[in-house]
Amino acid sequence: MAIALLFVLFTCTFVAITNGAFFPGYKIASLSKTNTGFNGVLDLISPGPFGADIQQLSLDATYYTSSILRVRITDSKSARWEVPWVVQVSPPSSMPPSPALEVSFPGVGAPFGFAVTRTAGGATIFNSSVPEAKPFNGLIYDDLYLELSTTLPPNANVYGLGERIFTFRLDPTQTYTLFAKDQGTPYHSNLYASQPIYMEMRDGLAHGVFLLNSNAMDVVLQPSKLTYKTIGGVLDLWFFSGPTPNEVIQQYTQVVGFPHMPAYWHLGWHQCRWGYGSLNATQTVVDQYAKNGIPLDTMWNDIDYMNAYKDWTFNSNFPAAGMQAFANKLHSNGQHYMMIVDPGISNTVGYPPYDQGLQQDIFIKAANGQVLIGKVWPGTTAFPDWLHPKAPQWWSNQIAAFHANGVPFDGMWIDMNEPSNFCDGQCDSTPASYGDRLGAPYSYENPPYVPGGVRLDDKTVNLTAIQNGSIPMYNTHNLFGWSEGIVTANALESLFNKRSIVISRSTYAGSGHHHGHWLGDNNSSWDALYQSIAGVLSMNLFGIPLVGADICGFGGDTTEELCCRWMQLGTMYGFSRNHNSIGSRSQEPYAFGPTLVNVSTIAIKLRYSLMPYFYTQFFSVHTQGGAFWKALFYEFPSDSATLAIDRQFMLGSALLVTPVLTQGATSVSGYFPAASWYDWYTGAPVGNPTKSSNITLDAPITKLNVHLRGGYIVPSQMAEMTVTASRATPYTLTVGLDQHGSALGELYVDDGEGLTTIQDSAFTHVLYQVESDLLSNQIMTDGYKNSSSLVLDKVLVYGVTSNINAVKVNGAPSAFTYDATNKKLTVSGVSGIPINKPIKVQWA
């Protein structure tokens, strides 16, 4: 529809400006329509609270797609810091057709505000215009402080704004600080990432708002409003119309980059701990996995392999020749090896990474121009400047040399990259006292507002430090881990010519386009087990599906029961790794004896059997965006009872997982929205297709409750000791019929590691459909050279309510069995049919 420019004259009378008073902000000096939206000029009405206001601002509103709107407010006279490289979508050259959102502004001369509404129905999703009661300020655009508010409905359903340990649905009365920090995992504190996007649900519809700004900020939620308070940069707001939650994430990842496509083995089972202490101990872990028959794909080492905690070194307990032989043996078994690498580089003359970094001038500088000196595990350190044009090659050289002369590793774990610093600011000076001074002059050391209320150099690098010659870390602090992740992923892909795996602690918007994440230094507790669900759901919202928590907990001693339940939940994470801290009791899957061995083996083999479905889901989010882990309201947005649920989750659209999260429980209550549901293991129907219900499920220590949603088809395989071995086994198609007797599904296969597999169409993609008691397939692409060797084993059909008299496969009679109790049909006559050949299975 046509975009109307609304000139609405405001007649508000503004109160006098005093400390603590209302600040009206700016007025519209000019406004005009462009071929992609609007642009305008804003003039300051009167000074803001801190006295360094930008006098004139530029306004640009651009419709990027029919569902993506950008509103950008910048200094008209001088360039300000803006985040580089994140935006992956090209600016439009013309207005997109039928935009789902409409932006409106007041008339020239009126106080500035803007509203974003839905074209269909007219619902307002964002409105910064100040209401008559003045519950918030107008736009404040100070040099070191920017503030913008919007109205919200009372007690809004808001999600996102990470990273923190919290419930998935945010408390509408709290302040959310976004500033990357190494401080463990305290509840509701800002943690390792800055992820400035939120999604809101209103009346069954979802929308998203992303502030592309890397400076420290608070986002203040109050019952009827949301306020951004950031201490630099620009206001660069992106609006996503949804209207489903998954579409919001698709639209967001279209802007910041669709999630990275993992190699097949990346989705396997990983084992690590800080404290193995020697190659012999590391090898023993691998041997114990094999002895106990527990699948294992990747073995890791933490910092205890290093010599004096220096990157790219081994100590005498990890001899280089032995490590090379160890990794080669893993490779011969279809397994892999990864290790931790920290960004802090020991400033020891004679240490090649430091010497070479000095020579190439790639370290972060203090404000005085000298290399900034901090302190991390190896002692005093320098920090690589990932924004420096020479830093990527320097880092690539270190990686390649260690791979050639140290150990033939397969991926990297990058930690401590907030960046963490054991000194506050820098070690060779007395840091300024952030926030301790009163009043002007304000500076990077003394900002007028301190997000989170804690000095910003606490446990990190001084924000006056300089990157790439002139960029203060006041602007780039939140990008340190993000930029290291990009540089590392690119280096690995250049070295291996295969898909990389990088697991990073610190992230920013778009990190998931390049690598994965783990949720940091959690605790071995039942609370942490539960909280990991919200953490993984949030990271999927942020576009990072390759994510998981330290399974069984990092800090403290786990228990056998807790570890059993965490193994069950953790094998459903996008990234699954058992990891804990030095000094804590061992928690490998064999560490407590036969019960944990049994539970762990069942759980990991369930994951491995579902790997075709997992991998197909990652293909989907890589090519289309969206989430792998979904809250229930993603799939049932009109069911308001799902909005606060974060003790259950969905894998894609087909599988509902209901884990045990409380000590001593042998049953668990699950919410089943109105749909057909089936026990994954037996096919027994659960719930009511026309009415939502709470159901108590049996949950003995060996069982993770998983249910298949009617209307979906899930591919699976037999589980072997590695995913590489598992992917060679025959496929089972498990069909869950909806109340109309229909179902859809898909299968994606490729070589499991190629960098250009998708671009080259070197994959096989098959769609499956059931209608009128007939399962058929459609080969969308058949470019994987080995697809003919991948065959079906059987078809399971859940929800077959009538006795079956005959089954035909491609027109020929087929063997079958029918379980009248569970309403399950098993068809074995498909055995041996390649996945890339037509198939028709008819039953009657």
mmCIF file of C-alpha atoms in Angstrom, residues 132-468:
data_model
loop_
_atom_site.group_PDB
_atom_site.id
_atom_site.type_symbol
_atom_site.label_atom_id
_atom_site.label_comp_id
_atom_site.label_asym_id
_atom_site.label_seq_id
_atom_site.Cartn_x
_atom_site.Cartn_y
_atom_site.Cartn_z
ATOM 1 C CA GLU A 132 0.862 13.846 27.300
ATOM 2 C CA ALA A 133 1.652 12.502 30.768
ATOM 3 C CA LYS A 134 5.379 12.585 29.891
ATOM 4 C CA PRO A 135 6.292 9.137 31.251
ATOM 5 C CA PHE A 136 9.630 9.400 29.487
ATOM 6 C CA ASN A 137 11.954 11.946 27.898
ATOM 7 C CA GLY A 138 12.075 12.934 24.295
ATOM 8 C CA LEU A 139 15.134 11.910 22.289
ATOM 9 C CA ILE A 140 18.401 12.746 24.068
ATOM 10 C CA TYR A 141 21.489 12.769 21.819
ATOM 11 C CA ASP A 142 24.455 13.850 23.913
ATOM 12 C CA ASP A 143 27.980 13.128 22.699
ATOM 13 C CA LEU A 144 28.403 10.389 25.348
ATOM 14 C CA TYR A 145 24.785 9.604 26.177
ATOM 15 C CA LEU A 146 21.857 8.663 23.934
ATOM 16 C CA GLU A 147 18.348 7.965 25.225
ATOM 17 C CA LEU A 148 15.243 6.854 23.368
ATOM 18 C CA SER A 149 12.029 5.383 24.730
ATOM 19 C CA THR A 150 8.954 3.626 23.425
ATOM 20 C CA THR A 151 5.614 2.845 24.935
ATOM 21 C CA LEU A 152 4.771 -0.799 25.679
ATOM 22 C CA PRO A 153 1.573 -2.510 26.705
ATOM 23 C CA PRO A 154 1.373 -3.261 30.438
ATOM 24 C CA ASN A 155 3.540 -6.220 31.450
ATOM 25 C CA ALA A 156 4.719 -6.827 27.894
ATOM 26 C CA ASN A 157 5.986 -10.227 26.764
ATOM 27 C CA VAL A 158 9.575 -9.340 25.857
ATOM 28 C CA TYR A 159 12.477 -11.724 25.089
ATOM 29 C CA GLY A 160 16.155 -11.244 24.238
ATOM 30 C CA LEU A 161 18.561 -8.469 25.358
ATOM 31 C CA GLY A 162 21.419 -10.778 26.333
ATOM 32 C CA GLU A 163 23.544 -12.218 27.615
ATOM 33 C CA ARG A 164 22.446 -13.102 31.149
ATOM 34 C CA ILE A 165 21.184 -15.913 33.351
ATOM 35 C CA PHE A 166 17.471 -15.275 33.555
ATOM 36 C CA THR A 167 14.095 -16.600 32.547
ATOM 37 C CA PHE A 168 13.417 -16.581 28.821
ATOM 38 C CA ARG A 169 10.559 -14.098 29.167
ATOM 39 C CA LEU A 170 12.042 -10.953 30.656
ATOM 40 C CA ASP A 171 10.755 -9.284 33.805
ATOM 41 C CA PRO A 172 9.056 -6.038 32.680
ATOM 42 C CA THR A 173 10.307 -4.190 35.775
ATOM 43 C CA GLN A 174 14.065 -4.713 35.390
ATOM 44 C CA THR A 175 17.049 -3.005 33.789
ATOM 45 C CA TYR A 176 19.099 -5.077 31.346
ATOM 46 C CA THR A 177 22.754 -4.090 31.013
ATOM 47 C CA LEU A 178 24.515 -4.963 27.755
ATOM 48 C CA PHE A 179 28.263 -4.921 28.296
ATOM 49 C CA ALA A 180 30.461 -7.987 27.783
ATOM 50 C CA LYS A 181 32.056 -9.050 31.053
ATOM 51 C CA ASP A 182 33.875 -12.027 32.568
ATOM 52 C CA GLN A 183 32.124 -12.526 35.875
ATOM 53 C CA GLY A 184 31.006 -16.140 35.914
ATOM 54 C CA THR A 185 27.260 -16.634 35.744
ATOM 55 C CA PRO A 186 25.562 -14.615 38.486
ATOM 56 C CA TYR A 187 21.802 -14.351 38.122
ATOM 57 C CA HIS A 188 20.537 -11.383 36.071
ATOM 58 C CA SER A 189 23.956 -9.777 35.590
ATOM 59 C CA ASN A 190 25.446 -8.803 32.248
ATOM 60 C CA LEU A 191 27.643 -11.643 31.068
ATOM 61 C CA TYR A 192 29.887 -12.392 28.108
ATOM 62 C CA ALA A 193 27.921 -10.891 25.226
ATOM 63 C CA SER A 194 26.070 -7.834 24.068
ATOM 64 C CA GLN A 195 23.015 -8.836 22.048
ATOM 65 C CA PRO A 196 20.849 -5.721 21.590
ATOM 66 C CA ILE A 197 17.748 -7.283 20.045
ATOM 67 C CA TYR A 198 14.410 -7.975 21.637
ATOM 68 C CA MET A 199 11.319 -9.762 20.423
ATOM 69 C CA GLU A 200 7.868 -8.948 21.712
ATOM 70 C CA MET A 201 4.638 -10.941 21.522
ATOM 71 C CA ARG A 202 1.360 -9.028 21.302
ATOM 72 C CA ASP A 203 -2.011 -10.607 20.643
ATOM 73 C CA GLY A 204 -0.480 -13.664 19.025
ATOM 74 C CA LEU A 205 1.846 -11.662 16.753
ATOM 75 C CA ALA A 206 5.603 -11.234 17.088
ATOM 76 C CA HIS A 207 7.840 -8.338 16.141
ATOM 77 C CA GLY A 208 11.499 -7.589 16.749
ATOM 78 C CA VAL A 209 13.602 -4.482 17.405
ATOM 79 C CA PHE A 210 17.401 -4.453 16.970
ATOM 80 C CA LEU A 211 19.576 -1.517 18.022
ATOM 81 C CA LEU A 212 22.798 -1.737 16.032
ATOM 82 C CA ASN A 213 25.038 -0.090 18.619
ATOM 83 C CA SER A 214 28.143 -1.583 20.255
ATOM 84 C CA ASN A 215 28.562 0.823 23.158
ATOM 85 C CA ALA A 216 27.733 -0.079 26.736
ATOM 86 C CA MET A 217 24.022 0.372 27.374
ATOM 87 C CA ASP A 218 21.135 -0.222 29.702
ATOM 88 C CA VAL A 219 17.738 -1.203 28.373
ATOM 89 C CA VAL A 220 15.199 -0.265 31.031
ATOM 90 C CA LEU A 221 11.950 -2.202 31.014
ATOM 91 C CA GLN A 222 9.070 -0.769 32.958
ATOM 92 C CA PRO A 223 5.444 -1.912 32.949
ATOM 93 C CA SER A 224 4.418 0.377 30.081
ATOM 94 C CA LYS A 225 7.656 1.520 28.475
ATOM 95 C CA LEU A 226 11.136 0.564 27.311
ATOM 96 C CA THR A 227 14.089 2.962 27.357
ATOM 97 C CA TYR A 228 17.463 2.654 25.658
ATOM 98 C CA LYS A 229 20.352 4.360 27.481
ATOM 99 C CA THR A 230 23.616 3.963 25.584
ATOM 100 C CA ILE A 231 26.825 5.932 26.045
ATOM 101 C CA GLY A 232 27.970 6.409 22.463
ATOM 102 C CA GLY A 233 27.596 5.558 18.816
ATOM 103 C CA VAL A 234 24.393 6.216 16.913
ATOM 104 C CA LEU A 235 20.773 5.168 17.081
ATOM 105 C CA ASP A 236 20.422 2.601 14.303
ATOM 106 C CA LEU A 237 17.143 0.763 14.837
ATOM 107 C CA TRP A 238 15.898 -2.168 12.767
ATOM 108 C CA PHE A 239 12.288 -3.347 12.972
ATOM 109 C CA PHE A 240 11.110 -6.809 11.985
ATOM 110 C CA SER A 241 7.425 -7.416 11.323
ATOM 111 C CA GLY A 242 7.327 -11.183 11.863
ATOM 112 C CA PRO A 243 4.475 -11.887 12.359
ATOM 113 C CA THR A 244 5.555 -15.281 13.733
ATOM 114 C CA PRO A 245 8.461 -15.547 16.194
ATOM 115 C CA ASN A 246 10.467 -17.675 13.800
ATOM 116 C CA GLU A 247 9.939 -15.139 11.025
ATOM 117 C CA VAL A 248 11.278 -12.393 13.318
ATOM 118 C CA ILE A 249 14.478 -14.422 13.732
ATOM 119 C CA GLN A 250 14.605 -15.113 9.998
ATOM 120 C CA GLN A 251 14.350 -11.387 9.286
ATOM 121 C CA TYR A 252 16.924 -10.493 11.950
ATOM 122 C CA THR A 253 19.428 -13.056 10.658
ATOM 123 C CA GLN A 254 18.831 -11.805 7.128
ATOM 124 C CA VAL A 255 20.345 -8.538 8.398
ATOM 125 C CA VAL A 256 23.202 -9.863 10.589
ATOM 126 C CA GLY A 257 23.886 -13.090 8.676
ATOM 127 C CA PHE A 258 22.223 -16.483 8.627
ATOM 128 C CA PRO A 259 23.714 -18.997 11.081
ATOM 129 C CA HIS A 260 26.909 -20.828 10.230
ATOM 130 C CA MET A 261 26.455 -24.286 8.704
ATOM 131 C CA PRO A 262 28.333 -26.731 10.952
ATOM 132 C CA ALA A 263 30.181 -29.768 9.715
ATOM 133 C CA TYR A 264 28.423 -33.002 10.584
ATOM 134 C CA TRP A 265 30.906 -33.934 13.306
ATOM 135 C CA HIS A 266 30.492 -30.560 14.999
ATOM 136 C CA LEU A 267 27.078 -31.831 16.137
ATOM 137 C CA GLY A 268 28.591 -34.913 17.750
ATOM 138 C CA TRP A 269 29.442 -35.441 21.425
ATOM 139 C CA HIS A 270 32.346 -33.425 22.915
ATOM 140 C CA GLN A 271 34.319 -34.045 26.114
ATOM 141 C CA CYS A 272 36.563 -31.635 28.018
ATOM 142 C CA ARG A 273 37.618 -30.464 31.445
ATOM 143 C CA TRP A 274 40.053 -28.033 32.976
ATOM 144 C CA GLY A 275 42.337 -30.288 34.946
ATOM 145 C CA TYR A 276 43.222 -33.332 32.862
ATOM 146 C CA GLY A 277 46.802 -32.220 33.383
ATOM 147 C CA SER A 278 48.595 -34.563 30.992
ATOM 148 C CA LEU A 279 48.378 -36.344 27.682
ATOM 149 C CA ASN A 280 48.134 -39.641 29.567
ATOM 150 C CA ALA A 281 45.075 -38.428 31.466
ATOM 151 C CA THR A 282 43.520 -37.142 28.255
ATOM 152 C CA GLN A 283 44.130 -40.457 26.511
ATOM 153 C CA THR A 284 42.627 -42.303 29.480
ATOM 154 C CA VAL A 285 39.375 -40.414 29.027
ATOM 155 C CA VAL A 286 39.153 -41.488 25.396
ATOM 156 C CA ASP A 287 39.962 -45.077 26.385
ATOM 157 C CA GLN A 288 37.288 -45.072 29.103
ATOM 158 C CA TYR A 289 34.667 -43.866 26.656
ATOM 159 C CA ALA A 290 35.517 -46.790 24.370
ATOM 160 C CA LYS A 291 35.700 -49.298 27.224
ATOM 161 C CA ASN A 292 32.228 -48.309 28.422
ATOM 162 C CA GLY A 293 30.718 -48.218 24.938
ATOM 163 C CA ILE A 294 29.873 -44.508 25.096
ATOM 164 C CA PRO A 295 29.938 -42.557 21.803
ATOM 165 C CA LEU A 296 32.521 -39.769 21.510
ATOM 166 C CA ASP A 297 33.323 -37.525 18.579
ATOM 167 C CA THR A 298 35.677 -34.859 19.886
ATOM 168 C CA MET A 299 38.204 -34.694 22.726
ATOM 169 C CA TRP A 300 39.293 -31.299 24.067
ATOM 170 C CA ASN A 301 41.958 -29.795 26.294
ATOM 171 C CA ASP A 302 41.696 -26.677 28.466
ATOM 172 C CA ILE A 303 44.593 -24.347 29.354
ATOM 173 C CA ASP A 304 46.513 -27.006 31.290
ATOM 174 C CA TYR A 305 48.155 -28.235 28.059
ATOM 175 C CA MET A 306 50.060 -24.956 27.674
ATOM 176 C CA ASN A 307 53.560 -24.077 28.843
ATOM 177 C CA ALA A 308 53.089 -21.304 31.420
ATOM 178 C CA TYR A 309 49.630 -20.717 29.895
ATOM 179 C CA LYS A 310 51.117 -19.322 26.694
ATOM 180 C CA ASP A 311 49.176 -19.856 23.482
ATOM 181 C CA TRP A 312 50.644 -22.211 20.873
ATOM 182 C CA THR A 313 52.829 -24.090 23.370
ATOM 183 C CA PHE A 314 52.832 -27.443 25.187
ATOM 184 C CA ASN A 315 54.220 -28.170 28.618
ATOM 185 C CA SER A 316 56.216 -31.319 29.383
ATOM 186 C CA ASN A 317 53.084 -33.251 30.342
ATOM 187 C CA PHE A 318 51.806 -32.777 26.802
ATOM 188 C CA PRO A 319 54.818 -33.598 24.580
ATOM 189 C CA ALA A 320 54.336 -32.379 21.017
ATOM 190 C CA ALA A 321 55.176 -35.724 19.426
ATOM 191 C CA GLY A 322 52.738 -37.483 21.716
ATOM 192 C CA MET A 323 50.017 -34.951 21.018
ATOM 193 C CA GLN A 324 50.491 -35.400 17.289
ATOM 194 C CA ALA A 325 50.183 -39.168 17.631
ATOM 195 C CA PHE A 326 47.157 -38.756 19.904
ATOM 196 C CA ALA A 327 45.312 -36.535 17.412
ATOM 197 C CA ASN A 328 46.218 -38.783 14.510
ATOM 198 C CA LYS A 329 44.824 -41.797 16.377
ATOM 199 C CA LEU A 330 41.588 -39.910 17.036
ATOM 200 C CA HIS A 331 41.370 -39.131 13.333
ATOM 201 C CA SER A 332 41.874 -42.777 12.415
ATOM 202 C CA ASN A 333 38.867 -43.596 14.623
ATOM 203 C CA GLY A 334 36.700 -40.940 12.972
ATOM 204 C CA GLN A 335 37.155 -38.644 15.972
ATOM 205 C CA HIS A 336 38.517 -35.135 16.391
ATOM 206 C CA TYR A 337 40.580 -32.887 18.660
ATOM 207 C CA MET A 338 40.097 -29.309 19.838
ATOM 208 C CA MET A 339 41.831 -27.070 22.373
ATOM 209 C CA ILE A 340 41.409 -23.718 24.041
ATOM 210 C CA VAL A 341 43.252 -20.589 22.888
ATOM 211 C CA ASP A 342 43.097 -17.303 24.811
ATOM 212 C CA PRO A 343 43.611 -13.852 23.263
ATOM 213 C CA GLY A 344 46.046 -12.542 25.890
ATOM 214 C CA ILE A 345 49.570 -12.879 24.461
ATOM 215 C CA SER A 346 52.413 -13.044 26.971
ATOM 216 C CA ASN A 347 54.577 -9.953 26.520
ATOM 217 C CA THR A 348 57.783 -11.973 26.839
ATOM 218 C CA VAL A 349 60.580 -10.988 24.472
ATOM 219 C CA GLY A 350 61.652 -14.100 22.599
ATOM 220 C CA TYR A 351 58.147 -15.548 22.531
ATOM 221 C CA PRO A 352 57.427 -15.648 18.776
ATOM 222 C CA PRO A 353 53.741 -14.647 18.777
ATOM 223 C CA TYR A 354 54.610 -11.554 20.830
ATOM 224 C CA ASP A 355 57.735 -10.695 18.850
ATOM 225 C CA GLN A 356 55.901 -11.056 15.550
ATOM 226 C CA GLY A 357 52.944 -9.079 16.850
ATOM 227 C CA LEU A 358 55.225 -6.246 17.928
ATOM 228 C CA GLN A 359 56.955 -6.259 14.580
ATOM 229 C CA GLN A 360 53.631 -6.016 12.773
ATOM 230 C CA ASP A 361 52.230 -3.535 15.311
ATOM 231 C CA ILE A 362 48.984 -5.474 15.824
ATOM 232 C CA PHE A 363 48.461 -5.097 19.571
ATOM 233 C CA ILE A 364 45.941 -2.806 21.220
ATOM 234 C CA LYS A 365 47.511 0.481 22.343
ATOM 235 C CA ALA A 366 47.078 2.434 25.525
ATOM 236 C CA ALA A 367 45.997 6.047 25.204
ATOM 237 C CA ASN A 368 49.679 7.088 25.298
ATOM 238 C CA GLY A 369 50.440 5.074 22.168
ATOM 239 C CA GLN A 370 52.312 2.253 23.895
ATOM 240 C CA VAL A 371 51.197 -1.367 23.811
ATOM 241 C CA LEU A 372 48.555 -1.786 26.485
ATOM 242 C CA ILE A 373 49.621 -4.276 29.129
ATOM 243 C CA GLY A 374 47.031 -6.346 30.939
ATOM 244 C CA LYS A 375 47.171 -9.582 32.867
ATOM 245 C CA VAL A 376 45.595 -12.936 32.133
ATOM 246 C CA TRP A 377 46.652 -16.567 32.689
ATOM 247 C CA PRO A 378 50.257 -16.263 31.405
ATOM 248 C CA GLY A 379 50.887 -13.148 33.501
ATOM 249 C CA THR A 380 51.280 -9.757 31.873
ATOM 250 C CA THR A 381 49.928 -9.757 28.358
ATOM 251 C CA ALA A 382 49.286 -7.767 25.235
ATOM 252 C CA PHE A 383 45.937 -8.038 23.425
ATOM 253 C CA PRO A 384 45.599 -8.508 19.664
ATOM 254 C CA ASP A 385 43.837 -5.720 17.830
ATOM 255 C CA TRP A 386 41.408 -7.716 15.695
ATOM 256 C CA LEU A 387 40.383 -4.576 13.813
ATOM 257 C CA HIS A 388 43.960 -3.970 12.621
ATOM 258 C CA PRO A 389 44.319 -4.951 8.942
ATOM 259 C CA LYS A 390 47.442 -7.008 9.656
ATOM 260 C CA ALA A 391 46.026 -8.922 12.629
ATOM 261 C CA PRO A 392 44.150 -11.604 10.623
ATOM 262 C CA GLN A 393 47.281 -12.742 8.817
ATOM 263 C CA TRP A 394 49.346 -12.692 12.023
ATOM 264 C CA TRP A 395 46.691 -14.858 13.725
ATOM 265 C CA SER A 396 46.438 -17.177 10.714
ATOM 266 C CA ASN A 397 50.201 -17.674 10.834
ATOM 267 C CA GLN A 398 50.076 -18.688 14.513
ATOM 268 C CA ILE A 399 47.246 -21.124 13.834
ATOM 269 C CA ALA A 400 48.933 -22.700 10.823
ATOM 270 C CA ALA A 401 52.277 -23.057 12.587
ATOM 271 C CA PHE A 402 50.737 -24.765 15.612
ATOM 272 C CA HIS A 403 48.727 -27.094 13.402
ATOM 273 C CA ALA A 404 51.846 -28.062 11.468
ATOM 274 C CA ASN A 405 54.352 -28.253 14.318
ATOM 275 C CA GLY A 406 52.206 -28.698 17.415
ATOM 276 C CA VAL A 407 49.090 -30.801 16.996
ATOM 277 C CA PRO A 408 46.774 -31.397 13.996
ATOM 278 C CA PHE A 409 43.715 -29.982 15.749
ATOM 279 C CA ASP A 410 40.321 -29.731 14.086
ATOM 280 C CA GLY A 411 38.759 -26.643 15.650
ATOM 281 C CA MET A 412 39.322 -23.937 18.247
ATOM 282 C CA TRP A 413 37.769 -22.836 21.507
ATOM 283 C CA ILE A 414 38.340 -19.116 22.129
ATOM 284 C CA ASP A 415 37.844 -17.943 25.708
ATOM 285 C CA MET A 416 38.484 -14.841 27.857
ATOM 286 C CA ASN A 417 37.544 -12.584 24.941
ATOM 287 C CA GLU A 418 35.275 -9.978 26.529
ATOM 288 C CA PRO A 419 38.249 -9.215 26.849
ATOM 289 C CA SER A 420 38.958 -10.480 30.351
ATOM 290 C CA ASN A 421 41.748 -8.777 32.281
ATOM 291 C CA PHE A 422 43.005 -9.570 35.776
ATOM 292 C CA CYS A 423 43.904 -5.882 36.156
ATOM 293 C CA ASP A 424 41.271 -3.170 36.021
ATOM 294 C CA GLY A 425 42.022 -1.168 32.892
ATOM 295 C CA GLN A 426 45.729 -1.805 32.449
ATOM 296 C CA CYS A 427 48.451 -3.129 34.720
ATOM 297 C CA ASP A 428 51.032 -0.405 34.338
ATOM 298 C CA SER A 429 48.928 2.560 35.473
ATOM 299 C CA THR A 430 46.359 3.586 38.033
ATOM 300 C CA PRO A 431 42.960 3.349 36.343
ATOM 301 C CA ALA A 432 40.509 6.195 36.414
ATOM 302 C CA SER A 433 37.524 5.851 38.703
ATOM 303 C CA TYR A 434 34.564 5.406 36.392
ATOM 304 C CA GLY A 435 31.563 7.215 37.745
ATOM 305 C CA ASP A 436 33.323 8.433 40.883
ATOM 306 C CA ARG A 437 33.726 12.012 39.674
ATOM 307 C CA LEU A 438 30.848 14.430 39.877
ATOM 308 C CA GLY A 439 29.805 16.342 36.804
ATOM 309 C CA ALA A 440 31.673 17.526 33.737
ATOM 310 C CA PRO A 441 34.014 17.315 32.029
ATOM 311 C CA TYR A 442 32.844 13.959 30.752
ATOM 312 C CA SER A 443 35.144 11.617 28.875
ATOM 313 C CA TYR A 444 35.698 7.970 28.017
ATOM 314 C CA GLU A 445 37.131 7.588 31.518
ATOM 315 C CA ASN A 446 34.301 9.540 33.068
ATOM 316 C CA PRO A 447 31.090 8.977 31.089
ATOM 317 C CA PRO A 448 28.012 10.847 32.270
ATOM 318 C CA TYR A 449 26.166 7.554 32.721
ATOM 319 C CA VAL A 450 27.524 4.118 33.688
ATOM 320 C CA PRO A 451 25.399 1.204 32.441
ATOM 321 C CA GLY A 452 24.975 -1.381 35.163
ATOM 322 C CA GLY A 453 26.350 1.005 37.779
ATOM 323 C CA VAL A 454 29.743 -0.751 37.850
ATOM 324 C CA ARG A 455 32.945 0.874 36.620
ATOM 325 C CA LEU A 456 33.430 -0.115 33.009
ATOM 326 C CA ASP A 457 37.095 -1.070 33.273
ATOM 327 C CA ASP A 458 36.322 -3.642 35.973
ATOM 328 C CA LYS A 459 38.034 -6.905 34.941
ATOM 329 C CA THR A 460 38.653 -5.688 31.406
ATOM 330 C CA VAL A 461 40.817 -3.439 29.254
ATOM 331 C CA ASN A 462 40.751 0.314 29.756
ATOM 332 C CA LEU A 463 38.131 1.838 27.491
ATOM 333 C CA THR A 464 40.556 4.613 26.527
ATOM 334 C CA ALA A 465 42.654 1.963 24.766
ATOM 335 C CA ILE A 466 42.970 2.343 21.001
ATOM 336 C CA GLN A 467 42.303 -0.077 18.145
ATOM 337 C CA ASN A 468 43.434 0.324 14.542
#
